[in-house]
Amino acid sequence: MVTVGVLALQGGVREHLQLLESLGVDGIAVKTEQDLETISGLIIPGGESTTISKLLKEFNLNNAILNKISNGMPILGTCAGLILLSSKVDGDEGHFKVLDCSVIRNAYGAQLASGEALVSYENGDEEKAAFIRAPKISSIGDSRAIAWVGDEIVGIQKGNILAASFHPELTNSTTLHRKLIELIKAN
Ligand code: GLN
């Protein structure tokens, strides 16, 4: 039984839950450590990364989430979620620091600042996705690129961790969610 949690402290939660439902898996909003015990994978949604970072501390969820990730629980971070997973943010230490990459917040100019763009995935699929004050992935360390807009890397993976600078849930782009579900089933 696959139950995917969506971290529900701030940001875009509902659309992720709807997308999960459309893929036939149970999605639950995660706000507490007890909620984390019921899930087999987690999505950290877009929103405002500084706010989510503060709330993670306030709700005492940092250690529990980190433990889950290091025990191999599959996780997908989108937009602010990518920022929270990254090891370096704007040249400083990141929040969870589990994804070996550097991001720069709000770094796109007019092209990808806010709007839809066609994302190409490693398997050749293409889907439209929404970019909203998206972070730019400036280096990927030992992570692997899995999604691009043109030459620009916009999605990466390292083992059980998937992350993207865009919002797949706003255009019903299902590739990353399906990949997360595959990782959960293989875990
Ligand atoms: N710019 C936001 C931040 O820095 C991220 C935007 C988003 O998640 N859509 O947190």
Short mmCIF file of N, CA and C and ligand atoms in Angstrom, two decimals:
data_model
loop_
_atom_site.label_atom_id
_atom_site.label_comp_id
_atom_site.label_asym_id
_atom_site.label_seq_id
_atom_site.Cartn_x
_atom_site.Cartn_y
_atom_site.Cartn_z
N MET A 1 0.85 -1.20 0.00
CA MET A 1 0.00 0.00 0.00
C MET A 1 0.88 1.25 0.00
N VAL A 2 0.66 2.11 -1.00
CA VAL A 2 1.49 3.30 -1.13
C VAL A 2 0.74 4.51 -0.57
N THR A 3 1.27 5.10 0.50
CA THR A 3 0.71 6.35 1.01
C THR A 3 1.79 7.42 0.94
N VAL A 4 1.50 8.47 0.20
CA VAL A 4 2.49 9.53 0.02
C VAL A 4 2.05 10.75 0.83
N GLY A 5 2.97 11.27 1.63
CA GLY A 5 2.69 12.46 2.41
C GLY A 5 3.08 13.72 1.64
N VAL A 6 2.33 14.78 1.85
CA VAL A 6 2.73 16.09 1.31
C VAL A 6 2.91 17.00 2.52
N LEU A 7 4.13 17.50 2.69
CA LEU A 7 4.40 18.38 3.83
C LEU A 7 3.46 19.58 3.75
N ALA A 8 2.68 19.81 4.80
CA ALA A 8 1.60 20.78 4.71
C ALA A 8 1.76 21.89 5.75
N LEU A 9 2.94 22.50 5.78
CA LEU A 9 3.17 23.60 6.71
C LEU A 9 2.89 24.94 6.05
N GLN A 10 3.23 25.03 4.77
CA GLN A 10 2.98 26.23 3.97
C GLN A 10 3.18 25.83 2.51
N GLY A 11 2.54 26.55 1.59
CA GLY A 11 2.78 26.32 0.18
C GLY A 11 1.70 25.49 -0.49
N GLY A 12 2.02 25.01 -1.70
CA GLY A 12 1.01 24.37 -2.55
C GLY A 12 0.82 22.90 -2.26
N VAL A 13 -0.13 22.58 -1.40
CA VAL A 13 -0.32 21.20 -0.94
C VAL A 13 -1.43 20.50 -1.73
N ARG A 14 -2.54 21.21 -1.92
CA ARG A 14 -3.75 20.57 -2.44
C ARG A 14 -3.54 19.96 -3.83
N GLU A 15 -2.84 20.69 -4.72
CA GLU A 15 -2.67 20.19 -6.09
C GLU A 15 -1.82 18.91 -6.11
N HIS A 16 -0.83 18.82 -5.19
CA HIS A 16 -0.05 17.58 -5.11
C HIS A 16 -0.95 16.43 -4.67
N LEU A 17 -1.82 16.69 -3.69
CA LEU A 17 -2.71 15.63 -3.21
C LEU A 17 -3.65 15.17 -4.32
N GLN A 18 -4.15 16.15 -5.11
CA GLN A 18 -5.05 15.79 -6.21
C GLN A 18 -4.33 14.96 -7.27
N LEU A 19 -3.08 15.34 -7.56
CA LEU A 19 -2.31 14.60 -8.57
C LEU A 19 -2.05 13.17 -8.10
N LEU A 20 -1.74 13.02 -6.80
CA LEU A 20 -1.50 11.67 -6.25
C LEU A 20 -2.77 10.83 -6.39
N GLU A 21 -3.90 11.46 -6.08
CA GLU A 21 -5.18 10.75 -6.16
C GLU A 21 -5.44 10.30 -7.61
N SER A 22 -5.10 11.20 -8.57
CA SER A 22 -5.34 10.85 -9.98
C SER A 22 -4.44 9.68 -10.41
N LEU A 23 -3.35 9.46 -9.69
CA LEU A 23 -2.44 8.34 -10.01
C LEU A 23 -2.79 7.09 -9.20
N GLY A 24 -3.86 7.19 -8.42
CA GLY A 24 -4.37 6.02 -7.71
C GLY A 24 -3.64 5.69 -6.42
N VAL A 25 -2.94 6.66 -5.85
CA VAL A 25 -2.31 6.38 -4.55
C VAL A 25 -2.91 7.31 -3.49
N ASP A 26 -2.79 6.89 -2.25
CA ASP A 26 -3.29 7.69 -1.14
C ASP A 26 -2.33 8.83 -0.86
N GLY A 27 -2.85 10.03 -0.74
CA GLY A 27 -2.02 11.16 -0.36
C GLY A 27 -2.53 11.73 0.94
N ILE A 28 -1.63 12.07 1.87
CA ILE A 28 -2.08 12.71 3.11
C ILE A 28 -1.25 13.96 3.39
N ALA A 29 -1.89 14.94 4.00
CA ALA A 29 -1.20 16.16 4.40
C ALA A 29 -0.41 15.86 5.68
N VAL A 30 0.88 16.18 5.67
CA VAL A 30 1.74 15.86 6.81
C VAL A 30 2.05 17.12 7.62
N LYS A 31 1.69 17.08 8.90
CA LYS A 31 1.96 18.22 9.77
C LYS A 31 2.69 17.82 11.05
N THR A 32 2.65 16.54 11.37
CA THR A 32 3.23 16.10 12.64
C THR A 32 4.14 14.88 12.43
N GLU A 33 4.90 14.60 13.49
CA GLU A 33 5.78 13.43 13.46
C GLU A 33 4.95 12.14 13.31
N GLN A 34 3.77 12.11 13.95
CA GLN A 34 2.90 10.92 13.83
C GLN A 34 2.46 10.71 12.38
N ASP A 35 2.16 11.83 11.67
CA ASP A 35 1.77 11.71 10.26
C ASP A 35 2.89 11.03 9.48
N LEU A 36 4.14 11.38 9.81
CA LEU A 36 5.29 10.82 9.08
C LEU A 36 5.37 9.31 9.22
N GLU A 37 4.86 8.79 10.32
CA GLU A 37 4.92 7.34 10.55
C GLU A 37 4.01 6.56 9.63
N THR A 38 3.04 7.27 9.02
CA THR A 38 2.04 6.54 8.22
C THR A 38 2.37 6.55 6.72
N ILE A 39 3.48 7.20 6.33
CA ILE A 39 3.74 7.37 4.89
C ILE A 39 4.93 6.55 4.41
N SER A 40 4.93 6.29 3.08
CA SER A 40 6.07 5.56 2.52
C SER A 40 6.88 6.43 1.57
N GLY A 41 6.45 7.68 1.39
CA GLY A 41 7.20 8.64 0.59
C GLY A 41 6.69 10.03 0.93
N LEU A 42 7.51 11.06 0.63
CA LEU A 42 7.12 12.42 1.03
C LEU A 42 7.37 13.41 -0.10
N ILE A 43 6.47 14.38 -0.23
CA ILE A 43 6.68 15.50 -1.16
C ILE A 43 6.82 16.78 -0.33
N ILE A 44 7.89 17.53 -0.60
CA ILE A 44 8.00 18.87 -0.02
C ILE A 44 7.62 19.83 -1.14
N PRO A 45 6.51 20.55 -0.97
CA PRO A 45 5.97 21.34 -2.08
C PRO A 45 6.66 22.69 -2.24
N GLY A 46 6.25 23.41 -3.29
CA GLY A 46 6.71 24.78 -3.45
C GLY A 46 6.01 25.69 -2.46
N GLY A 47 6.57 26.84 -2.29
CA GLY A 47 6.03 27.81 -1.33
C GLY A 47 7.10 28.83 -1.09
N GLU A 48 7.37 29.11 0.16
CA GLU A 48 8.42 30.07 0.50
C GLU A 48 9.40 29.33 1.42
N SER A 49 10.60 29.09 0.90
CA SER A 49 11.51 28.18 1.60
C SER A 49 11.92 28.66 2.99
N THR A 50 12.09 29.98 3.15
CA THR A 50 12.48 30.49 4.47
C THR A 50 11.36 30.22 5.48
N THR A 51 10.13 30.43 5.04
CA THR A 51 8.98 30.20 5.94
C THR A 51 8.87 28.71 6.28
N ILE A 52 8.97 27.84 5.25
CA ILE A 52 8.84 26.40 5.52
C ILE A 52 9.97 25.96 6.45
N SER A 53 11.18 26.49 6.23
CA SER A 53 12.32 26.14 7.07
C SER A 53 12.04 26.49 8.55
N LYS A 54 11.50 27.68 8.78
CA LYS A 54 11.17 28.09 10.16
C LYS A 54 10.10 27.19 10.76
N LEU A 55 9.07 26.87 9.94
CA LEU A 55 7.97 26.05 10.45
C LEU A 55 8.42 24.61 10.74
N LEU A 56 9.37 24.09 9.92
CA LEU A 56 9.88 22.74 10.17
C LEU A 56 10.49 22.67 11.56
N LYS A 57 11.20 23.74 11.93
CA LYS A 57 11.83 23.78 13.25
C LYS A 57 10.75 23.90 14.33
N GLU A 58 9.82 24.83 14.10
CA GLU A 58 8.76 25.07 15.06
C GLU A 58 7.92 23.81 15.30
N PHE A 59 7.62 23.07 14.25
CA PHE A 59 6.81 21.85 14.36
C PHE A 59 7.67 20.64 14.71
N ASN A 60 8.98 20.89 14.92
CA ASN A 60 9.87 19.83 15.39
C ASN A 60 9.94 18.63 14.44
N LEU A 61 10.02 18.94 13.16
CA LEU A 61 9.97 17.85 12.17
C LEU A 61 11.32 17.56 11.53
N ASN A 62 12.33 18.39 11.82
CA ASN A 62 13.61 18.26 11.10
C ASN A 62 14.24 16.88 11.27
N ASN A 63 14.42 16.44 12.51
CA ASN A 63 15.12 15.17 12.73
C ASN A 63 14.35 14.00 12.17
N ALA A 64 13.04 14.01 12.38
CA ALA A 64 12.23 12.88 11.91
C ALA A 64 12.32 12.77 10.38
N ILE A 65 12.26 13.90 9.68
CA ILE A 65 12.33 13.85 8.21
C ILE A 65 13.72 13.41 7.77
N LEU A 66 14.75 13.98 8.40
CA LEU A 66 16.13 13.59 8.05
C LEU A 66 16.36 12.10 8.25
N ASN A 67 15.86 11.57 9.37
CA ASN A 67 16.00 10.12 9.63
C ASN A 67 15.34 9.30 8.54
N LYS A 68 14.13 9.72 8.17
CA LYS A 68 13.41 8.99 7.12
C LYS A 68 14.22 9.01 5.83
N ILE A 69 14.75 10.19 5.47
CA ILE A 69 15.49 10.29 4.21
C ILE A 69 16.74 9.41 4.28
N SER A 70 17.45 9.47 5.42
CA SER A 70 18.68 8.65 5.45
C SER A 70 18.39 7.17 5.55
N ASN A 71 17.17 6.82 5.99
CA ASN A 71 16.78 5.40 5.95
C ASN A 71 16.23 4.97 4.59
N GLY A 72 16.28 5.89 3.61
CA GLY A 72 15.93 5.51 2.24
C GLY A 72 14.53 5.83 1.80
N MET A 73 13.75 6.54 2.64
CA MET A 73 12.39 6.88 2.20
C MET A 73 12.46 7.80 0.98
N PRO A 74 11.77 7.45 -0.12
CA PRO A 74 11.77 8.32 -1.30
C PRO A 74 11.13 9.68 -1.00
N ILE A 75 11.72 10.72 -1.59
CA ILE A 75 11.23 12.08 -1.33
C ILE A 75 11.34 12.89 -2.61
N LEU A 76 10.37 13.77 -2.81
CA LEU A 76 10.38 14.67 -3.97
C LEU A 76 10.22 16.10 -3.47
N GLY A 77 11.16 16.95 -3.84
CA GLY A 77 11.06 18.37 -3.48
C GLY A 77 10.82 19.19 -4.73
N THR A 78 9.78 20.03 -4.71
CA THR A 78 9.53 20.87 -5.87
C THR A 78 9.68 22.34 -5.48
N CYS A 79 10.44 23.06 -6.27
CA CYS A 79 10.66 24.50 -6.10
C CYS A 79 11.21 24.81 -4.70
N ALA A 80 10.43 25.37 -3.78
CA ALA A 80 10.95 25.60 -2.43
C ALA A 80 11.42 24.27 -1.82
N GLY A 81 10.77 23.16 -2.19
CA GLY A 81 11.18 21.84 -1.70
C GLY A 81 12.59 21.49 -2.15
N LEU A 82 12.93 21.82 -3.40
CA LEU A 82 14.31 21.63 -3.88
C LEU A 82 15.28 22.47 -3.04
N ILE A 83 14.91 23.71 -2.79
CA ILE A 83 15.78 24.60 -2.00
C ILE A 83 16.06 23.98 -0.63
N LEU A 84 15.01 23.44 0.00
CA LEU A 84 15.16 22.88 1.36
C LEU A 84 16.03 21.62 1.38
N LEU A 85 16.07 20.88 0.27
CA LEU A 85 16.86 19.64 0.23
C LEU A 85 18.33 19.90 -0.12
N SER A 86 18.61 21.04 -0.74
CA SER A 86 19.94 21.31 -1.31
C SER A 86 21.01 21.56 -0.26
N SER A 87 22.26 21.19 -0.62
CA SER A 87 23.34 21.40 0.35
C SER A 87 23.78 22.87 0.39
N LYS A 88 23.66 23.58 -0.72
CA LYS A 88 24.06 25.00 -0.74
C LYS A 88 22.95 25.86 -1.35
N VAL A 89 22.62 26.93 -0.64
CA VAL A 89 21.59 27.85 -1.11
C VAL A 89 22.16 29.26 -1.11
N ASP A 90 22.22 29.88 -2.24
CA ASP A 90 22.79 31.24 -2.35
C ASP A 90 24.18 31.31 -1.70
N GLY A 91 24.97 30.24 -1.84
CA GLY A 91 26.33 30.23 -1.29
C GLY A 91 26.42 29.86 0.18
N ASP A 92 25.29 29.76 0.86
CA ASP A 92 25.30 29.38 2.28
C ASP A 92 24.85 27.92 2.45
N GLU A 93 24.99 27.41 3.67
CA GLU A 93 24.52 26.05 3.95
C GLU A 93 23.02 25.96 3.77
N GLY A 94 22.57 24.85 3.22
CA GLY A 94 21.13 24.68 3.03
C GLY A 94 20.45 24.15 4.29
N HIS A 95 19.19 23.73 4.14
CA HIS A 95 18.40 23.29 5.30
C HIS A 95 18.67 21.81 5.61
N PHE A 96 18.20 20.91 4.75
CA PHE A 96 18.42 19.48 5.01
C PHE A 96 19.79 19.00 4.50
N LYS A 97 20.29 19.66 3.47
CA LYS A 97 21.64 19.36 2.93
C LYS A 97 21.79 17.89 2.52
N VAL A 98 20.73 17.29 1.97
CA VAL A 98 20.81 15.87 1.58
C VAL A 98 21.04 15.70 0.09
N LEU A 99 20.92 16.79 -0.65
CA LEU A 99 21.09 16.72 -2.10
C LEU A 99 22.33 17.53 -2.44
N ASP A 100 23.29 16.83 -3.09
CA ASP A 100 24.57 17.47 -3.38
C ASP A 100 24.40 18.41 -4.57
N CYS A 101 23.94 19.62 -4.30
CA CYS A 101 23.78 20.59 -5.40
C CYS A 101 23.73 21.98 -4.80
N SER A 102 23.97 22.97 -5.67
CA SER A 102 23.85 24.37 -5.25
C SER A 102 22.70 25.00 -6.00
N VAL A 103 21.91 25.77 -5.28
CA VAL A 103 20.82 26.50 -5.94
C VAL A 103 20.92 27.98 -5.61
N ILE A 104 20.40 28.76 -6.54
CA ILE A 104 20.32 30.21 -6.32
C ILE A 104 18.85 30.58 -6.41
N ARG A 105 18.36 31.18 -5.33
CA ARG A 105 16.93 31.47 -5.27
C ARG A 105 16.57 32.61 -6.24
N ASN A 106 15.40 32.49 -6.80
CA ASN A 106 14.84 33.56 -7.65
C ASN A 106 15.82 34.03 -8.71
N ALA A 107 16.58 33.09 -9.31
CA ALA A 107 17.71 33.52 -10.14
C ALA A 107 17.39 33.61 -11.62
N TYR A 108 16.18 33.26 -12.02
CA TYR A 108 15.89 33.32 -13.45
C TYR A 108 15.43 34.72 -13.84
N GLY A 109 15.82 35.10 -15.03
CA GLY A 109 15.32 36.35 -15.58
C GLY A 109 13.94 36.10 -16.17
N ALA A 110 13.56 36.93 -17.08
CA ALA A 110 12.21 36.89 -17.64
C ALA A 110 11.84 35.50 -18.17
N GLN A 111 12.80 34.79 -18.75
CA GLN A 111 12.51 33.54 -19.45
C GLN A 111 11.76 32.52 -18.58
N LEU A 112 12.35 32.20 -17.42
CA LEU A 112 11.73 31.18 -16.57
C LEU A 112 11.26 31.76 -15.24
N ALA A 113 11.22 33.09 -15.14
CA ALA A 113 10.90 33.70 -13.84
C ALA A 113 9.55 33.21 -13.34
N SER A 114 8.54 33.36 -14.14
CA SER A 114 7.22 32.88 -13.79
C SER A 114 6.46 32.61 -15.07
N GLY A 115 6.04 31.39 -15.23
CA GLY A 115 5.32 31.03 -16.44
C GLY A 115 5.49 29.56 -16.72
N GLU A 116 4.92 29.12 -17.84
CA GLU A 116 5.03 27.70 -18.16
C GLU A 116 6.16 27.47 -19.15
N ALA A 117 6.80 26.32 -19.04
CA ALA A 117 7.85 25.96 -19.99
C ALA A 117 7.76 24.46 -20.23
N LEU A 118 8.31 24.03 -21.36
CA LEU A 118 8.29 22.62 -21.70
C LEU A 118 9.50 21.94 -21.07
N VAL A 119 9.24 20.98 -20.21
CA VAL A 119 10.32 20.25 -19.53
C VAL A 119 10.55 18.93 -20.25
N SER A 120 11.82 18.61 -20.56
CA SER A 120 12.16 17.31 -21.16
C SER A 120 12.77 16.43 -20.09
N TYR A 121 12.33 15.18 -20.06
CA TYR A 121 12.84 14.24 -19.07
C TYR A 121 13.80 13.26 -19.73
N GLU A 122 14.56 12.56 -18.89
CA GLU A 122 15.61 11.67 -19.41
C GLU A 122 15.05 10.55 -20.29
N ASN A 123 13.78 10.16 -20.05
CA ASN A 123 13.21 9.08 -20.88
C ASN A 123 12.62 9.62 -22.19
N GLY A 124 12.81 10.92 -22.44
CA GLY A 124 12.32 11.48 -23.70
C GLY A 124 10.94 12.13 -23.58
N ASP A 125 10.26 11.90 -22.46
CA ASP A 125 8.95 12.54 -22.28
C ASP A 125 9.10 14.05 -22.19
N GLU A 126 8.07 14.75 -22.62
CA GLU A 126 8.05 16.21 -22.48
C GLU A 126 6.72 16.60 -21.87
N GLU A 127 6.77 17.49 -20.90
CA GLU A 127 5.54 17.96 -20.27
C GLU A 127 5.68 19.43 -19.92
N LYS A 128 4.57 20.14 -19.98
CA LYS A 128 4.60 21.54 -19.54
C LYS A 128 4.65 21.60 -18.03
N ALA A 129 5.40 22.56 -17.49
CA ALA A 129 5.39 22.74 -16.04
C ALA A 129 5.44 24.23 -15.73
N ALA A 130 5.04 24.58 -14.51
CA ALA A 130 4.99 25.98 -14.12
C ALA A 130 6.24 26.36 -13.32
N PHE A 131 6.81 27.49 -13.68
CA PHE A 131 7.97 28.04 -12.95
C PHE A 131 7.50 29.30 -12.23
N ILE A 132 7.64 29.32 -10.91
CA ILE A 132 7.18 30.48 -10.14
C ILE A 132 8.32 30.93 -9.23
N ARG A 133 8.94 32.04 -9.57
CA ARG A 133 10.11 32.50 -8.81
C ARG A 133 11.03 31.30 -8.50
N ALA A 134 11.36 30.59 -9.57
CA ALA A 134 12.05 29.31 -9.43
C ALA A 134 13.51 29.47 -9.05
N PRO A 135 14.03 28.52 -8.26
CA PRO A 135 15.47 28.51 -7.98
C PRO A 135 16.23 27.96 -9.20
N LYS A 136 17.43 28.46 -9.40
CA LYS A 136 18.27 27.97 -10.48
C LYS A 136 19.25 26.96 -9.89
N ILE A 137 19.39 25.82 -10.54
CA ILE A 137 20.35 24.80 -10.09
C ILE A 137 21.69 25.16 -10.70
N SER A 138 22.65 25.63 -9.89
CA SER A 138 23.91 26.13 -10.46
C SER A 138 25.00 25.08 -10.50
N SER A 139 24.91 24.03 -9.65
CA SER A 139 25.82 22.89 -9.81
C SER A 139 25.14 21.68 -9.21
N ILE A 140 25.47 20.48 -9.73
CA ILE A 140 24.72 19.31 -9.28
C ILE A 140 25.58 18.28 -8.55
N GLY A 141 26.85 18.60 -8.29
CA GLY A 141 27.68 17.68 -7.52
C GLY A 141 27.56 16.26 -8.03
N ASP A 142 27.32 15.31 -7.12
CA ASP A 142 27.19 13.92 -7.58
C ASP A 142 25.73 13.51 -7.80
N SER A 143 24.83 14.50 -7.87
CA SER A 143 23.45 14.19 -8.26
C SER A 143 23.42 14.00 -9.78
N ARG A 144 22.30 13.50 -10.28
CA ARG A 144 22.17 13.21 -11.69
C ARG A 144 21.07 14.10 -12.28
N ALA A 145 21.33 14.65 -13.46
CA ALA A 145 20.30 15.47 -14.09
C ALA A 145 19.21 14.57 -14.66
N ILE A 146 17.94 14.91 -14.40
CA ILE A 146 16.83 14.09 -14.93
C ILE A 146 15.81 14.92 -15.71
N ALA A 147 15.93 16.26 -15.65
CA ALA A 147 14.97 17.10 -16.38
C ALA A 147 15.63 18.40 -16.82
N TRP A 148 15.23 18.85 -18.00
CA TRP A 148 15.84 20.04 -18.61
C TRP A 148 14.77 20.93 -19.24
N VAL A 149 15.09 22.23 -19.29
CA VAL A 149 14.39 23.13 -20.22
C VAL A 149 15.49 23.65 -21.15
N GLY A 150 15.46 23.22 -22.38
CA GLY A 150 16.61 23.52 -23.26
C GLY A 150 17.85 22.88 -22.67
N ASP A 151 18.91 23.69 -22.47
CA ASP A 151 20.16 23.17 -21.90
C ASP A 151 20.18 23.27 -20.38
N GLU A 152 19.17 23.91 -19.84
CA GLU A 152 19.16 24.23 -18.41
C GLU A 152 18.67 23.02 -17.60
N ILE A 153 19.47 22.61 -16.60
CA ILE A 153 19.03 21.49 -15.75
C ILE A 153 17.98 22.01 -14.75
N VAL A 154 16.80 21.39 -14.75
CA VAL A 154 15.74 21.84 -13.84
C VAL A 154 15.25 20.71 -12.93
N GLY A 155 15.84 19.50 -13.08
CA GLY A 155 15.45 18.41 -12.20
C GLY A 155 16.64 17.50 -11.97
N ILE A 156 16.80 17.01 -10.74
CA ILE A 156 17.93 16.15 -10.42
C ILE A 156 17.49 15.00 -9.50
N GLN A 157 18.34 13.98 -9.45
CA GLN A 157 18.07 12.83 -8.58
C GLN A 157 19.36 12.38 -7.94
N LYS A 158 19.26 12.02 -6.68
CA LYS A 158 20.36 11.31 -6.03
C LYS A 158 19.72 10.20 -5.21
N GLY A 159 19.83 8.96 -5.69
CA GLY A 159 19.23 7.83 -4.98
C GLY A 159 17.75 8.01 -4.76
N ASN A 160 17.35 8.04 -3.48
CA ASN A 160 15.93 8.13 -3.15
C ASN A 160 15.40 9.56 -3.17
N ILE A 161 16.25 10.51 -3.59
CA ILE A 161 15.84 11.93 -3.53
C ILE A 161 15.65 12.50 -4.94
N LEU A 162 14.45 13.02 -5.18
CA LEU A 162 14.14 13.67 -6.46
C LEU A 162 13.85 15.13 -6.18
N ALA A 163 14.30 16.03 -7.07
CA ALA A 163 13.98 17.44 -6.84
C ALA A 163 13.93 18.19 -8.16
N ALA A 164 13.07 19.21 -8.19
CA ALA A 164 12.92 19.99 -9.41
C ALA A 164 12.66 21.44 -9.06
N SER A 165 13.08 22.32 -9.97
CA SER A 165 12.93 23.75 -9.68
C SER A 165 11.54 24.27 -10.03
N PHE A 166 10.70 23.40 -10.60
CA PHE A 166 9.39 23.85 -11.07
C PHE A 166 8.24 23.22 -10.28
N HIS A 167 7.02 23.59 -10.70
CA HIS A 167 5.80 23.05 -10.08
C HIS A 167 5.14 22.09 -11.06
N PRO A 168 5.35 20.78 -10.95
CA PRO A 168 4.68 19.86 -11.87
C PRO A 168 3.19 19.75 -11.59
N GLU A 169 2.82 20.00 -10.34
CA GLU A 169 1.43 19.75 -9.92
C GLU A 169 0.45 20.76 -10.51
N LEU A 170 0.96 21.92 -10.96
CA LEU A 170 0.05 22.97 -11.45
C LEU A 170 -0.35 22.76 -12.90
N THR A 171 0.37 21.87 -13.60
CA THR A 171 0.02 21.58 -14.99
C THR A 171 -0.32 20.09 -15.16
N ASN A 172 -0.56 19.42 -14.02
CA ASN A 172 -0.82 17.98 -14.07
C ASN A 172 0.27 17.21 -14.79
N SER A 173 1.49 17.62 -14.58
CA SER A 173 2.62 16.93 -15.16
C SER A 173 3.01 15.82 -14.18
N THR A 174 2.87 14.56 -14.64
CA THR A 174 2.90 13.45 -13.68
C THR A 174 4.24 12.70 -13.60
N THR A 175 5.20 13.04 -14.47
CA THR A 175 6.43 12.23 -14.55
C THR A 175 7.13 12.08 -13.19
N LEU A 176 7.32 13.18 -12.49
CA LEU A 176 8.07 13.10 -11.23
C LEU A 176 7.30 12.33 -10.16
N HIS A 177 5.98 12.53 -10.14
CA HIS A 177 5.17 11.80 -9.16
C HIS A 177 5.20 10.29 -9.44
N ARG A 178 5.15 9.95 -10.75
CA ARG A 178 5.21 8.52 -11.10
C ARG A 178 6.57 7.94 -10.72
N LYS A 179 7.61 8.74 -10.92
CA LYS A 179 8.96 8.30 -10.55
C LYS A 179 9.05 8.09 -9.02
N LEU A 180 8.45 9.00 -8.28
CA LEU A 180 8.44 8.87 -6.82
C LEU A 180 7.73 7.58 -6.41
N ILE A 181 6.59 7.31 -7.04
CA ILE A 181 5.82 6.11 -6.70
C ILE A 181 6.62 4.84 -7.05
N GLU A 182 7.33 4.88 -8.19
CA GLU A 182 8.20 3.74 -8.55
C GLU A 182 9.27 3.51 -7.49
N LEU A 183 9.89 4.61 -7.03
CA LEU A 183 10.93 4.48 -5.99
C LEU A 183 10.34 3.89 -4.72
N ILE A 184 9.11 4.30 -4.38
CA ILE A 184 8.46 3.79 -3.17
C ILE A 184 8.21 2.29 -3.31
N LYS A 185 7.72 1.90 -4.48
CA LYS A 185 7.40 0.47 -4.68
C LYS A 185 8.66 -0.38 -4.65
N ALA A 186 9.80 0.21 -5.09
CA ALA A 186 11.05 -0.55 -5.12
C ALA A 186 11.76 -0.53 -3.76
N ASN A 187 11.28 0.31 -2.86
CA ASN A 187 12.00 0.52 -1.57
C ASN A 187 11.74 -0.62 -0.58
N1 GLN B 1 11.28 31.69 -4.47
C1 GLN B 1 10.76 30.78 -3.49
C2 GLN B 1 11.76 30.57 -2.37
O1 GLN B 1 12.82 31.06 -2.42
C3 GLN B 1 10.41 29.46 -4.11
C4 GLN B 1 9.25 29.64 -5.04
C5 GLN B 1 8.35 28.47 -5.19
O2 GLN B 1 8.40 27.49 -4.43
N2 GLN B 1 7.46 28.59 -6.11
O3 GLN B 1 11.44 29.91 -1.43
#
